[in-house]
Coordinates of C-alpha atoms in Angstrom, one line a residue:
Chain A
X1 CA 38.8 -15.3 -7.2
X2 CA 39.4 -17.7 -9.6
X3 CA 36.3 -18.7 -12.0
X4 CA 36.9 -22.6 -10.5
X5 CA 37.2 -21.0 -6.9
X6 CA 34.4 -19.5 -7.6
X7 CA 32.1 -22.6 -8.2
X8 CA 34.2 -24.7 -5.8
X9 CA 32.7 -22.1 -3.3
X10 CA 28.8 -22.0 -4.9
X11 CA 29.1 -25.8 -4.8
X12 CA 29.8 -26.2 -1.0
X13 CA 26.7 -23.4 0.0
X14 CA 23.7 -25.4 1.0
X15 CA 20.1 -25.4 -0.7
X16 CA 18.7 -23.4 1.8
X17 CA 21.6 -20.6 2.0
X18 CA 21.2 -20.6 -2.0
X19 CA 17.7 -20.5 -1.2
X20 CA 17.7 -17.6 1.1
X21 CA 20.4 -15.9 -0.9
X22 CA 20.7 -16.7 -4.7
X23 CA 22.7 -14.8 -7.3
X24 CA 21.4 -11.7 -8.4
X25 CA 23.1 -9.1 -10.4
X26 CA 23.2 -5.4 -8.5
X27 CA 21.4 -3.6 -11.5
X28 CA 18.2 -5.6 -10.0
X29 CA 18.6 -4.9 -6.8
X30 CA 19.3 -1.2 -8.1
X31 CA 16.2 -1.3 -10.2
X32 CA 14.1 -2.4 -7.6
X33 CA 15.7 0.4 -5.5
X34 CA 14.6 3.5 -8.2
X35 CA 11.5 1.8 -8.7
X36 CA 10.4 1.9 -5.5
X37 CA 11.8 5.1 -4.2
X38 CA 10.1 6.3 -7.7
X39 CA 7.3 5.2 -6.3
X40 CA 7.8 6.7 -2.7
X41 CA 8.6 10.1 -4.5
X42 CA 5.7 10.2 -6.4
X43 CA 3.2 9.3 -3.9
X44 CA 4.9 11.3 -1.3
X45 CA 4.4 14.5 -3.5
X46 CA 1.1 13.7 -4.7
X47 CA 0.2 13.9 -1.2
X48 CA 1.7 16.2 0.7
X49 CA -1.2 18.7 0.2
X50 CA -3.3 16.2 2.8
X51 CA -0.5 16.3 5.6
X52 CA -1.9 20.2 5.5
X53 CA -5.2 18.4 6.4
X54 CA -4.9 15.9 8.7
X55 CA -6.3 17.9 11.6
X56 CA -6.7 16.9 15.5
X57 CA -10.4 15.0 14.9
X58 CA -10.4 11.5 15.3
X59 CA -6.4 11.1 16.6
X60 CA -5.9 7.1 17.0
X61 CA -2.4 6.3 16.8
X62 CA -1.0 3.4 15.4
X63 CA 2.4 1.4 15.0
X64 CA 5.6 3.5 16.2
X65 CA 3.3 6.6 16.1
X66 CA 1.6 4.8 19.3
X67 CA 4.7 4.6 20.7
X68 CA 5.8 8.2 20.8
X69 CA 2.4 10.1 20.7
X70 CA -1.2 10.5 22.7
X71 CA -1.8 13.6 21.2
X72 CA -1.5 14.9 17.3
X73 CA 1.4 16.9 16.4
X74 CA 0.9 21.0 15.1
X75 CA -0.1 20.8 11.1
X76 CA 3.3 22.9 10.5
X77 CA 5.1 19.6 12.4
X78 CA 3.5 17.2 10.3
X79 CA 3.6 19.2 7.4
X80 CA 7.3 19.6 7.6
X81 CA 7.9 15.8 8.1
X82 CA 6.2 15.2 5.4
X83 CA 8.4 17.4 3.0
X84 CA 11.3 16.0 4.6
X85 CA 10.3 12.5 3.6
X86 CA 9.8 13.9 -0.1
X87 CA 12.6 15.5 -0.2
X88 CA 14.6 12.0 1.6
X89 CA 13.0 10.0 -1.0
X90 CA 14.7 11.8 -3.7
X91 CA 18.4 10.4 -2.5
X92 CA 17.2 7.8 -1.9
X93 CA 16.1 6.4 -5.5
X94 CA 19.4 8.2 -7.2
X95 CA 21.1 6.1 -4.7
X96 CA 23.3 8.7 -3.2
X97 CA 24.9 8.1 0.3
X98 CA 23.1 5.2 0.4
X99 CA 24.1 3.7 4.1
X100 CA 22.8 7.2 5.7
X101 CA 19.7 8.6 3.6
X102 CA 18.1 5.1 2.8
X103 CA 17.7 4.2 6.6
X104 CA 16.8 8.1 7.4
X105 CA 14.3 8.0 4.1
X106 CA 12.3 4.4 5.8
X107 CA 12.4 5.9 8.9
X108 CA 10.5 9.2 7.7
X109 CA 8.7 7.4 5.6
X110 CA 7.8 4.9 7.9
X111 CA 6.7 8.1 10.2
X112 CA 4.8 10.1 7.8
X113 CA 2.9 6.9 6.6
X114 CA 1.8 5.7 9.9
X115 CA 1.0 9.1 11.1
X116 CA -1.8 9.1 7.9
X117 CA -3.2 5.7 9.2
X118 CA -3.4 7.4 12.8
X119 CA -6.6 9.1 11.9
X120 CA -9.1 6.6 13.0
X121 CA -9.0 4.1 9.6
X122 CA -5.9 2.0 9.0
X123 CA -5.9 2.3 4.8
X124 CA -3.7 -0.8 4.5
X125 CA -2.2 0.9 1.1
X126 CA 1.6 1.4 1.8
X127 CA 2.0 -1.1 4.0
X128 CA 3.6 -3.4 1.3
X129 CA 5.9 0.1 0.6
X130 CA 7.1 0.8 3.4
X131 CA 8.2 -2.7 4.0
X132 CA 10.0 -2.8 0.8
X133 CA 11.7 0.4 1.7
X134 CA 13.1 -0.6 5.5
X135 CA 14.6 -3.8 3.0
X136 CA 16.2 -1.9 0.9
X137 CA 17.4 0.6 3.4
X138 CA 19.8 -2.2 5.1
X139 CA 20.9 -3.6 1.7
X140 CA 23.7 -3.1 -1.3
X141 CA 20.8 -1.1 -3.2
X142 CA 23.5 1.5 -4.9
X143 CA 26.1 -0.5 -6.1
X144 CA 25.0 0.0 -9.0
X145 CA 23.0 2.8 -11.5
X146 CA 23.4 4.9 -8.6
X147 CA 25.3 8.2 -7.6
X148 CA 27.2 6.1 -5.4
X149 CA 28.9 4.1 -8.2
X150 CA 29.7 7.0 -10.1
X151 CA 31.1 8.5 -7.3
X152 CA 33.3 5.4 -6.9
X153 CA 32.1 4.9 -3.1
X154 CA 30.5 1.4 -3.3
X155 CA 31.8 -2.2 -3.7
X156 CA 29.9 -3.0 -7.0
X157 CA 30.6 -6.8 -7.6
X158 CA 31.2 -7.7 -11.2
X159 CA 28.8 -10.7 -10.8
X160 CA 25.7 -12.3 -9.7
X161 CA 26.3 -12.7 -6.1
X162 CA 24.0 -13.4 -2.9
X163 CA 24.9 -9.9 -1.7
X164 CA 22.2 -8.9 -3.9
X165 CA 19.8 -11.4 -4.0
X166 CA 19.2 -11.8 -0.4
X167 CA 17.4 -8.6 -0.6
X168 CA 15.2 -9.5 -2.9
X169 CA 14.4 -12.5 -2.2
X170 CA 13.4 -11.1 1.3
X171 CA 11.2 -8.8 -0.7
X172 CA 9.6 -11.4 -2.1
X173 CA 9.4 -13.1 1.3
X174 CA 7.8 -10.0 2.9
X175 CA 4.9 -9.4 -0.3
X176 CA 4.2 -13.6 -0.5
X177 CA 3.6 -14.1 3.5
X178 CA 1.3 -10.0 3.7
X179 CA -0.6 -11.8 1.0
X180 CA -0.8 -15.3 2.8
X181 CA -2.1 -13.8 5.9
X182 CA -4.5 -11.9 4.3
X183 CA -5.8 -15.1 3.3
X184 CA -5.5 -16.9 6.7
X185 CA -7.5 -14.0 8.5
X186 CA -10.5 -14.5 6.3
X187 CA -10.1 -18.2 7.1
X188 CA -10.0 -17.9 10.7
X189 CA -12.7 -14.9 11.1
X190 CA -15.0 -16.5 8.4
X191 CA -14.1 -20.5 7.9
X192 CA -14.6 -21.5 4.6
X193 CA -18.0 -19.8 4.9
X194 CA -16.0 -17.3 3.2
X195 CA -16.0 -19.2 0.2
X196 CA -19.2 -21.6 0.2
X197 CA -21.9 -18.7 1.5
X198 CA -22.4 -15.1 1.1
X199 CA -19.2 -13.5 2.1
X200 CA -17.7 -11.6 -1.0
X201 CA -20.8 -10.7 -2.0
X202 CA -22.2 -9.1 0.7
X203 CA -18.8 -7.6 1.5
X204 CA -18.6 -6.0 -2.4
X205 CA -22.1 -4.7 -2.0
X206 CA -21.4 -3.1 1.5
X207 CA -18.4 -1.7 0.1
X208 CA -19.9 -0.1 -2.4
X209 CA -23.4 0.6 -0.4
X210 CA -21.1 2.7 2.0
X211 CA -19.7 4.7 -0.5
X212 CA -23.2 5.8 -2.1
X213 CA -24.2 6.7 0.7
X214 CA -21.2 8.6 2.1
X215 CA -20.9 10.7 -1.1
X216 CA -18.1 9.0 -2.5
X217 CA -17.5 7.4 -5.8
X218 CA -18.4 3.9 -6.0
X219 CA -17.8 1.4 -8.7
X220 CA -20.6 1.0 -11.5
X221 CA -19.3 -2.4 -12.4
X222 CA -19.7 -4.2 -8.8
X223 CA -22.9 -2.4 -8.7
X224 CA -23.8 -4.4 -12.0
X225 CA -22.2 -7.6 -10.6
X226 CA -23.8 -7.6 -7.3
X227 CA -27.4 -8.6 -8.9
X228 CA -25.3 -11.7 -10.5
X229 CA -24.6 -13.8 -6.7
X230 CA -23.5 -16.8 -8.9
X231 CA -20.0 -14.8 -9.5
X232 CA -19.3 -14.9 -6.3
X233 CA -18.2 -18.0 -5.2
X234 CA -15.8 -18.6 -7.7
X235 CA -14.1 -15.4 -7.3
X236 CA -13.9 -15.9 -3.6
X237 CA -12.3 -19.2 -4.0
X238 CA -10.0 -18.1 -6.5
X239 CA -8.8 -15.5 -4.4
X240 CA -8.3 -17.2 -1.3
X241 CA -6.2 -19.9 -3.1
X242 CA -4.0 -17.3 -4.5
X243 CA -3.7 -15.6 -1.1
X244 CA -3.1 -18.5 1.1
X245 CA -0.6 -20.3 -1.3
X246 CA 1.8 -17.2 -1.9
X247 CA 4.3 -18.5 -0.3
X248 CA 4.6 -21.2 -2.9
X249 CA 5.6 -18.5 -5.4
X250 CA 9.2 -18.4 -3.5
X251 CA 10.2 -21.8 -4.4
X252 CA 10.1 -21.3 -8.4
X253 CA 10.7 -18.6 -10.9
X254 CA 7.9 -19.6 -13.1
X255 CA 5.6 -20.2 -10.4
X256 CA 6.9 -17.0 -8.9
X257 CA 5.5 -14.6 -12.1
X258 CA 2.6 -16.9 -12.5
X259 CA 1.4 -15.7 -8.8
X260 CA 2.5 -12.1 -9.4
X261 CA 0.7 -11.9 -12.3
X262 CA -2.4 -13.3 -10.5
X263 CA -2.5 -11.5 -7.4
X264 CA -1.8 -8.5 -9.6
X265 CA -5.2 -9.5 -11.6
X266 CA -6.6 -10.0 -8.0
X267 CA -6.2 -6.3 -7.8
X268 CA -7.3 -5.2 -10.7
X269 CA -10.5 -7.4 -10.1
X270 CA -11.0 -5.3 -6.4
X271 CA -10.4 -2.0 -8.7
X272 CA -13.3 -3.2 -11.2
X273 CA -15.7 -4.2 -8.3
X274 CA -14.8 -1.6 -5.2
X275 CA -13.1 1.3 -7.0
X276 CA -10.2 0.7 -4.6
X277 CA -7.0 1.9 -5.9
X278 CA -3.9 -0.1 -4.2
X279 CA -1.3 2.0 -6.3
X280 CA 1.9 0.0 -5.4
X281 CA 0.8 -3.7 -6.3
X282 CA -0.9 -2.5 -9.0
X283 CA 1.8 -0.3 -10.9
X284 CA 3.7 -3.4 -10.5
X285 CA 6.2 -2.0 -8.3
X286 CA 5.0 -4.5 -5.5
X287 CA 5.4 -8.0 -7.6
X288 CA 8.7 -6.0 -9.4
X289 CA 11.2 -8.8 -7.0
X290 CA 9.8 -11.5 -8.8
X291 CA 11.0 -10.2 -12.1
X292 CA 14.2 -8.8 -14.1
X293 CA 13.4 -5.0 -13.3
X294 CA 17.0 -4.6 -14.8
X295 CA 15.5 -5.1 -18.4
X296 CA 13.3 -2.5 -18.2
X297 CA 15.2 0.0 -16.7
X298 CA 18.4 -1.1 -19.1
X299 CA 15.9 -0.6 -22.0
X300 CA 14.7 2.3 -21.2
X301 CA 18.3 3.5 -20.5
X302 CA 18.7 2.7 -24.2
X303 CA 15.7 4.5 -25.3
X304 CA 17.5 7.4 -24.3
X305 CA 20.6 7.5 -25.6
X306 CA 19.3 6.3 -28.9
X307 CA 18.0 9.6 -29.3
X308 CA 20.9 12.2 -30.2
X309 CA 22.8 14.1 -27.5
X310 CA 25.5 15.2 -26.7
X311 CA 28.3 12.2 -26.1
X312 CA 29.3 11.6 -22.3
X313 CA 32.0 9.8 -20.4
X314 CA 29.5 7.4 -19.0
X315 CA 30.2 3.6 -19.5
X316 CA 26.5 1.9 -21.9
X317 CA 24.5 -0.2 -19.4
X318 CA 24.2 -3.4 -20.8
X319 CA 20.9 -5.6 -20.1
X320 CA 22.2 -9.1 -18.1
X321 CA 23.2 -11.5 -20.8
X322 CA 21.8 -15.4 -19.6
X323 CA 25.2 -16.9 -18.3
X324 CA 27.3 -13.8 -18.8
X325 CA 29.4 -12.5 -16.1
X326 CA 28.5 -8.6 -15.4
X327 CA 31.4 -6.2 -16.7
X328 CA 33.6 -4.4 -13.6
X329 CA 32.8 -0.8 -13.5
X330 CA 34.8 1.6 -15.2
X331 CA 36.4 4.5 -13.0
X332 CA 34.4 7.3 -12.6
X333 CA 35.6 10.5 -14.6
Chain B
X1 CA 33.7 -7.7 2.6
X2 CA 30.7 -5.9 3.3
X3 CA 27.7 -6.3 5.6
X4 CA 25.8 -7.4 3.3
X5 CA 28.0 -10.2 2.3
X6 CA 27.8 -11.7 5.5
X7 CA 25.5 -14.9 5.5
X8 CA 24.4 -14.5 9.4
X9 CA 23.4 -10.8 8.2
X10 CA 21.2 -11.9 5.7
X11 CA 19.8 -14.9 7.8
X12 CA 19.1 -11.8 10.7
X13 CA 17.2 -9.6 8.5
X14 CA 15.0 -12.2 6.8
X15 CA 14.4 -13.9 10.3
X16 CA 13.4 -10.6 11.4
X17 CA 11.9 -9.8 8.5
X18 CA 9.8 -13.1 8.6
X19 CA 8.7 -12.8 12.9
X20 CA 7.6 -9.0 12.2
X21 CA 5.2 -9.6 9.2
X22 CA 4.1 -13.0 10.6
X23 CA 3.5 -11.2 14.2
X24 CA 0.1 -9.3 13.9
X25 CA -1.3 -13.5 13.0
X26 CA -0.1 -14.3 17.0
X27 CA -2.4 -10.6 18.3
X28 CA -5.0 -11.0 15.6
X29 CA -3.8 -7.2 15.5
X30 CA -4.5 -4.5 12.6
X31 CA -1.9 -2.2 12.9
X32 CA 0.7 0.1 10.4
X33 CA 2.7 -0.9 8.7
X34 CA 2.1 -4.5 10.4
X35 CA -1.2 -6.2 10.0
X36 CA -3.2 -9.0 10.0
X37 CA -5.3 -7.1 7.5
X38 CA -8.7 -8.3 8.2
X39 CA -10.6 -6.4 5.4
X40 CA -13.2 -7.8 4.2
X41 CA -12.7 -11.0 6.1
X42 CA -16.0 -10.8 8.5
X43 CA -19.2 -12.6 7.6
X44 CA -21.7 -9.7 6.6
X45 CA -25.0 -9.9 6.0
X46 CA -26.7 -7.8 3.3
X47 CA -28.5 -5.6 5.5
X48 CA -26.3 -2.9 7.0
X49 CA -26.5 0.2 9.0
X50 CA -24.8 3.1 8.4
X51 CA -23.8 6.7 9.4
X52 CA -24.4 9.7 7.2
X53 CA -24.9 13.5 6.8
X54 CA -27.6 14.6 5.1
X55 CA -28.4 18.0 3.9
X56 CA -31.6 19.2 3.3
X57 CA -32.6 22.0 0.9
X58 CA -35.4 24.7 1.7
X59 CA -37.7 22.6 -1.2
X60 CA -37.4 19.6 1.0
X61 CA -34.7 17.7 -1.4
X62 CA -31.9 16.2 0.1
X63 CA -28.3 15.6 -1.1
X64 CA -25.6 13.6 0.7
X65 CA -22.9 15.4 2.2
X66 CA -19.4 14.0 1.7
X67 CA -16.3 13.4 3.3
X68 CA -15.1 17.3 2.5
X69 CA -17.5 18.4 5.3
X70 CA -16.1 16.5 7.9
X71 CA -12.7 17.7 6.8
X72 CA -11.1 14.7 5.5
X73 CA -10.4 13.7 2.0
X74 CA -10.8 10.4 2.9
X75 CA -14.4 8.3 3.4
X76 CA -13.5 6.2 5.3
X77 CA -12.3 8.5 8.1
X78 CA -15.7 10.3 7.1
X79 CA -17.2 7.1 8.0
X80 CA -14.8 6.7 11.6
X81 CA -15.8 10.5 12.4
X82 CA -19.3 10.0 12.1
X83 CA -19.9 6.5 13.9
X84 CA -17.8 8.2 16.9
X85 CA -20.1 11.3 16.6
X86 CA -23.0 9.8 17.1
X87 CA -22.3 6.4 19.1
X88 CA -20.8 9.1 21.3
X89 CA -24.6 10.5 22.0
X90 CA -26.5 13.9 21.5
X91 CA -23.2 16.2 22.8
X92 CA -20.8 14.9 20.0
X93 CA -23.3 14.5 17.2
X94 CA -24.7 17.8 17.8
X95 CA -21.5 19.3 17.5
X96 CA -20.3 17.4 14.8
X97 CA -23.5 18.9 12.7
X98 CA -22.7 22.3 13.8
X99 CA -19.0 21.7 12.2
X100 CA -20.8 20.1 9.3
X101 CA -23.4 23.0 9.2
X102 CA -20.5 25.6 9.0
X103 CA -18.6 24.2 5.9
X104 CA -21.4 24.0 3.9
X105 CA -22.9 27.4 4.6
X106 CA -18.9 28.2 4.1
X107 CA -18.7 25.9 1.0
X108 CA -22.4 27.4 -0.2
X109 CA -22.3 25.0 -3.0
X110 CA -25.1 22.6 -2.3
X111 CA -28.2 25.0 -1.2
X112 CA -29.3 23.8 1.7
X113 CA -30.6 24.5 4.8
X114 CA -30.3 22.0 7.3
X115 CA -27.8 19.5 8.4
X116 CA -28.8 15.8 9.6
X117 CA -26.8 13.3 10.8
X118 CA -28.5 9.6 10.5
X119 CA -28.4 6.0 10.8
X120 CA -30.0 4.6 7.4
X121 CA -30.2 0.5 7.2
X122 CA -30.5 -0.8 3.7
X123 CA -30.4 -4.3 2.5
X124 CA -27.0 -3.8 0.2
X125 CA -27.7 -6.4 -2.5
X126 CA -31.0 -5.2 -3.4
X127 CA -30.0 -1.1 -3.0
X128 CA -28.2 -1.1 -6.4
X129 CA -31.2 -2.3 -8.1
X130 CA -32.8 0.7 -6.7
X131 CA -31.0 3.1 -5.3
X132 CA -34.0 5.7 -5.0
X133 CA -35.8 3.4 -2.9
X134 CA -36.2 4.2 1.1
X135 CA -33.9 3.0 3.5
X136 CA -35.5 0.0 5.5
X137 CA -35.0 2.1 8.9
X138 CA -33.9 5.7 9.5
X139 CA -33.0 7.2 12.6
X140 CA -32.0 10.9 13.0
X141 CA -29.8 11.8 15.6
X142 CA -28.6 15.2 15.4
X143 CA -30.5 18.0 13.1
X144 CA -29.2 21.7 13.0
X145 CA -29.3 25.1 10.6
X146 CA -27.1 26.1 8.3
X147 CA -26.5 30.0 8.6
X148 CA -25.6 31.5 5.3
X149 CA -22.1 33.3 5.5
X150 CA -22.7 37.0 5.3
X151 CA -20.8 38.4 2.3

């Protein structure tokens, strides 16, 4: 198509279709693809050990493990799964046969993940990741940087096109409105009580009251800050703005990192004062659709070829260019 | 032209996309992978009761046992094992003390003697100033030996 086709065409779409499905190059979509199967791998692996663990005591099942099961499965069932979901996630971020192992990877994943949160205590810890990866596992994630492309079996488009950044804006759809109704549960369980009394407060000290006394680690520094009630307030309005106005980080780019970058701090903030750990949010990986992955990735790409090795047939990923059409793919050797 | 080129595709899956996370608000639901996530939402006051296992050495010291001996990694399934234990009455919580019991006369890394299981209250603000202080109630439900494992 013609470059005058072309914005004869981007003219006519409406503001909400460019809305719901801007431009976006396939190397972000692809970047958001390794980093969160990266992510998947990685926490998939670091766990397995529990799935040996899990046990009969306690079984309450949840989501589509509700649907299936009354009664845990055998350790070697779950055990296996759990592999399998590794060993799915691997595919998965190398983009290889995307259309079959991304959907079979969520699905696992999906599994294995709500199986863990079927033992009595919903962590509310991968929800955001396994959302992420059911996206990505109906979307163009291995056009690009991907086994796929070298292999020649996708349709990589040589530019920005909605194909791509419908994805990610859902995404970003899916992290903005988990946040927002966060915020709107406090409101309607609470009222603003939440934010003029007690609330946080009390809720940071129980937090941390409970894990004293059930021989866990808690955190020294919301020890400290409990004794100081005037922080409180403050921090609980603060929060509940950021939570209940997400969905105002769709509508802008600047506005978009400006939220990511606070609810990030939000996190870091419930790390300081609980010593919870939400790994996926606060690696990045969960406010990574608001941003140009494809930088990072591209420059690290560099950073290794920089060093010396030996040449190879492979095409240089360059970094998007502001205005410049991506190049078309070179066969693959 | 792929799938994914197809506009009434795209509208689908966010549509979708949109009802599913936005559905646990119309249940008040807290479920995986969708929820409402209600953490930390409830009014609290700063007095709170809570379950715990207590061990209890032949001097008479005490040392909290953690989530390992009730099998878990986790404390907050500690936590769910231990309020089912005992809300479930003297059969269950005994039980769960003689499970308790056996991994730390298995574990024999703590020295004691006796396993509790308890419902402490503590005012939660104040605790941190003093954490050696005694709870503001205490109720014991279940108490039971440890036998040493025989080498």
């Amino acid at each position: 198509m013609s470059g005058r086709a072309e914005a004869v065409v981007s003219s006519e779409r409406s503001s909400l279709d460019r809305f719901l499905r801007p431009d976006a190059p396939a190397e972000r979509l692809a970047a958001l693809r390794i980093l969160v199967g990266t992510f998947a791998f990685v926490y998939l692996a670091a766990r397995a050990g529990e799935s040996f663990h899990l046990g009969t005591l306690g079984f309450r099942p949840v989501g589509v493990v509700s649907l299936l099961l009354s009664k845990p499965l055998p350790t070697p069932v779950v055990a296996g799964l759990w592999l399998v979901a590794t060993a799915l996630a691997v595919p998965f971020t190398l983009g290889f046969r995307h259309r079959w192992t991304a959907p079979a990877f969520a699905a696992v994943f999906l599994w294995v993940t709500s199986y863990r949160n079927s033992f009595g205590f919903i962590f509310h810890t991968e929800n955001l990741a396994v959302a992420h990866t059911l996206v990505l596992s109906i979307a163009s994630a291995s056009d690009a940087w991907s086994l796929d492309a070298r292999r020649g079996s996708t349709e990589h488009a040589s530019r920005e096109c909605p194909r791509y950044g419908w994805p990610i804006k859902l995404l970003s759809i899916v992290t903005t409105l988990s946040y927002s109704i966060a915020g709107i549960t406090k409101l309607r369980v609470s009222g603003i009580a939440w934010v003029t009394s007690d609330v946080l407060l009390n809720q940071v000290a129980y937090d941390n009251l409970r894990k004293a006394i059930l021989g866990d680690t808690y955190s020294p520094i919301g020890a400290w800050a409990v004794s100081h009630p005037s922080l409180f307030k403050p921090l609980a309005a603060l929060s509940l703005v950021i939570e209940v106005g997400a969905p105002l980080a769709l509508f802008s780019k600047r506005l978009g990192r400006m939220w990511a970058f606070a609810m990030w701090s939000f996190h870091i903030g419930v790390l300081a004062l609980m010593a919870i750990f939400f790994p996926y949010p606060l690696f990045g990986i969960g406010f990574a659709s608001f941003a140009e992955p494809e930088r990072l990735i591209g420059r690290l790409g560099r950073l290794r070829r920089s060093k010396p090795t030996a040449p190879t047939s492979n095409p240089p990923i360059e970094p998007r260019q502001a205005g410049a059409r991506m190049r078309e793919p070179e066969a693959s050797a | 032209m792929s799938l994914g080129d197809r506009p009434w595709f795209a509208y689908l899956a966010i549509s979708l996309g949109v009802a599913l996370v936005l559905s646990p608000l119309a249940g008040k639901t807290d479920s995986f992978p969708l929820s409402n996530y209600p953490m930390f939402a409830e009014q609290r006051s700063s007095v709170a009761k809570l379950e715990q296992a207590v061990g209890i050495r032949a001097d008479g010291s005490e040392v909290t046992l953690g989530p390992k001996y009730l099998g878990t990694k986790e404390v907050l399934q500690a936590k769910a094992h231990l309020e089912r234990a005992i809300r479930g009455g003297g059969g269950p919580a005994s039980d769960l003390c003689s499970v308790i019991a056996a991994r730390a006369a298995e574990a024999n890394d703590l020295g004691v003697t006796r396993v509790e299981l308890r419902t402490v209250t503590h005012d939660a603000v104040a605790y941190f100033a003093n954490p050696q202080q005694k709870p503001i109630a205490e109720q014991v439900h279940a108490s039971c030996q440890v036998v040493p494992k025989r080498s």
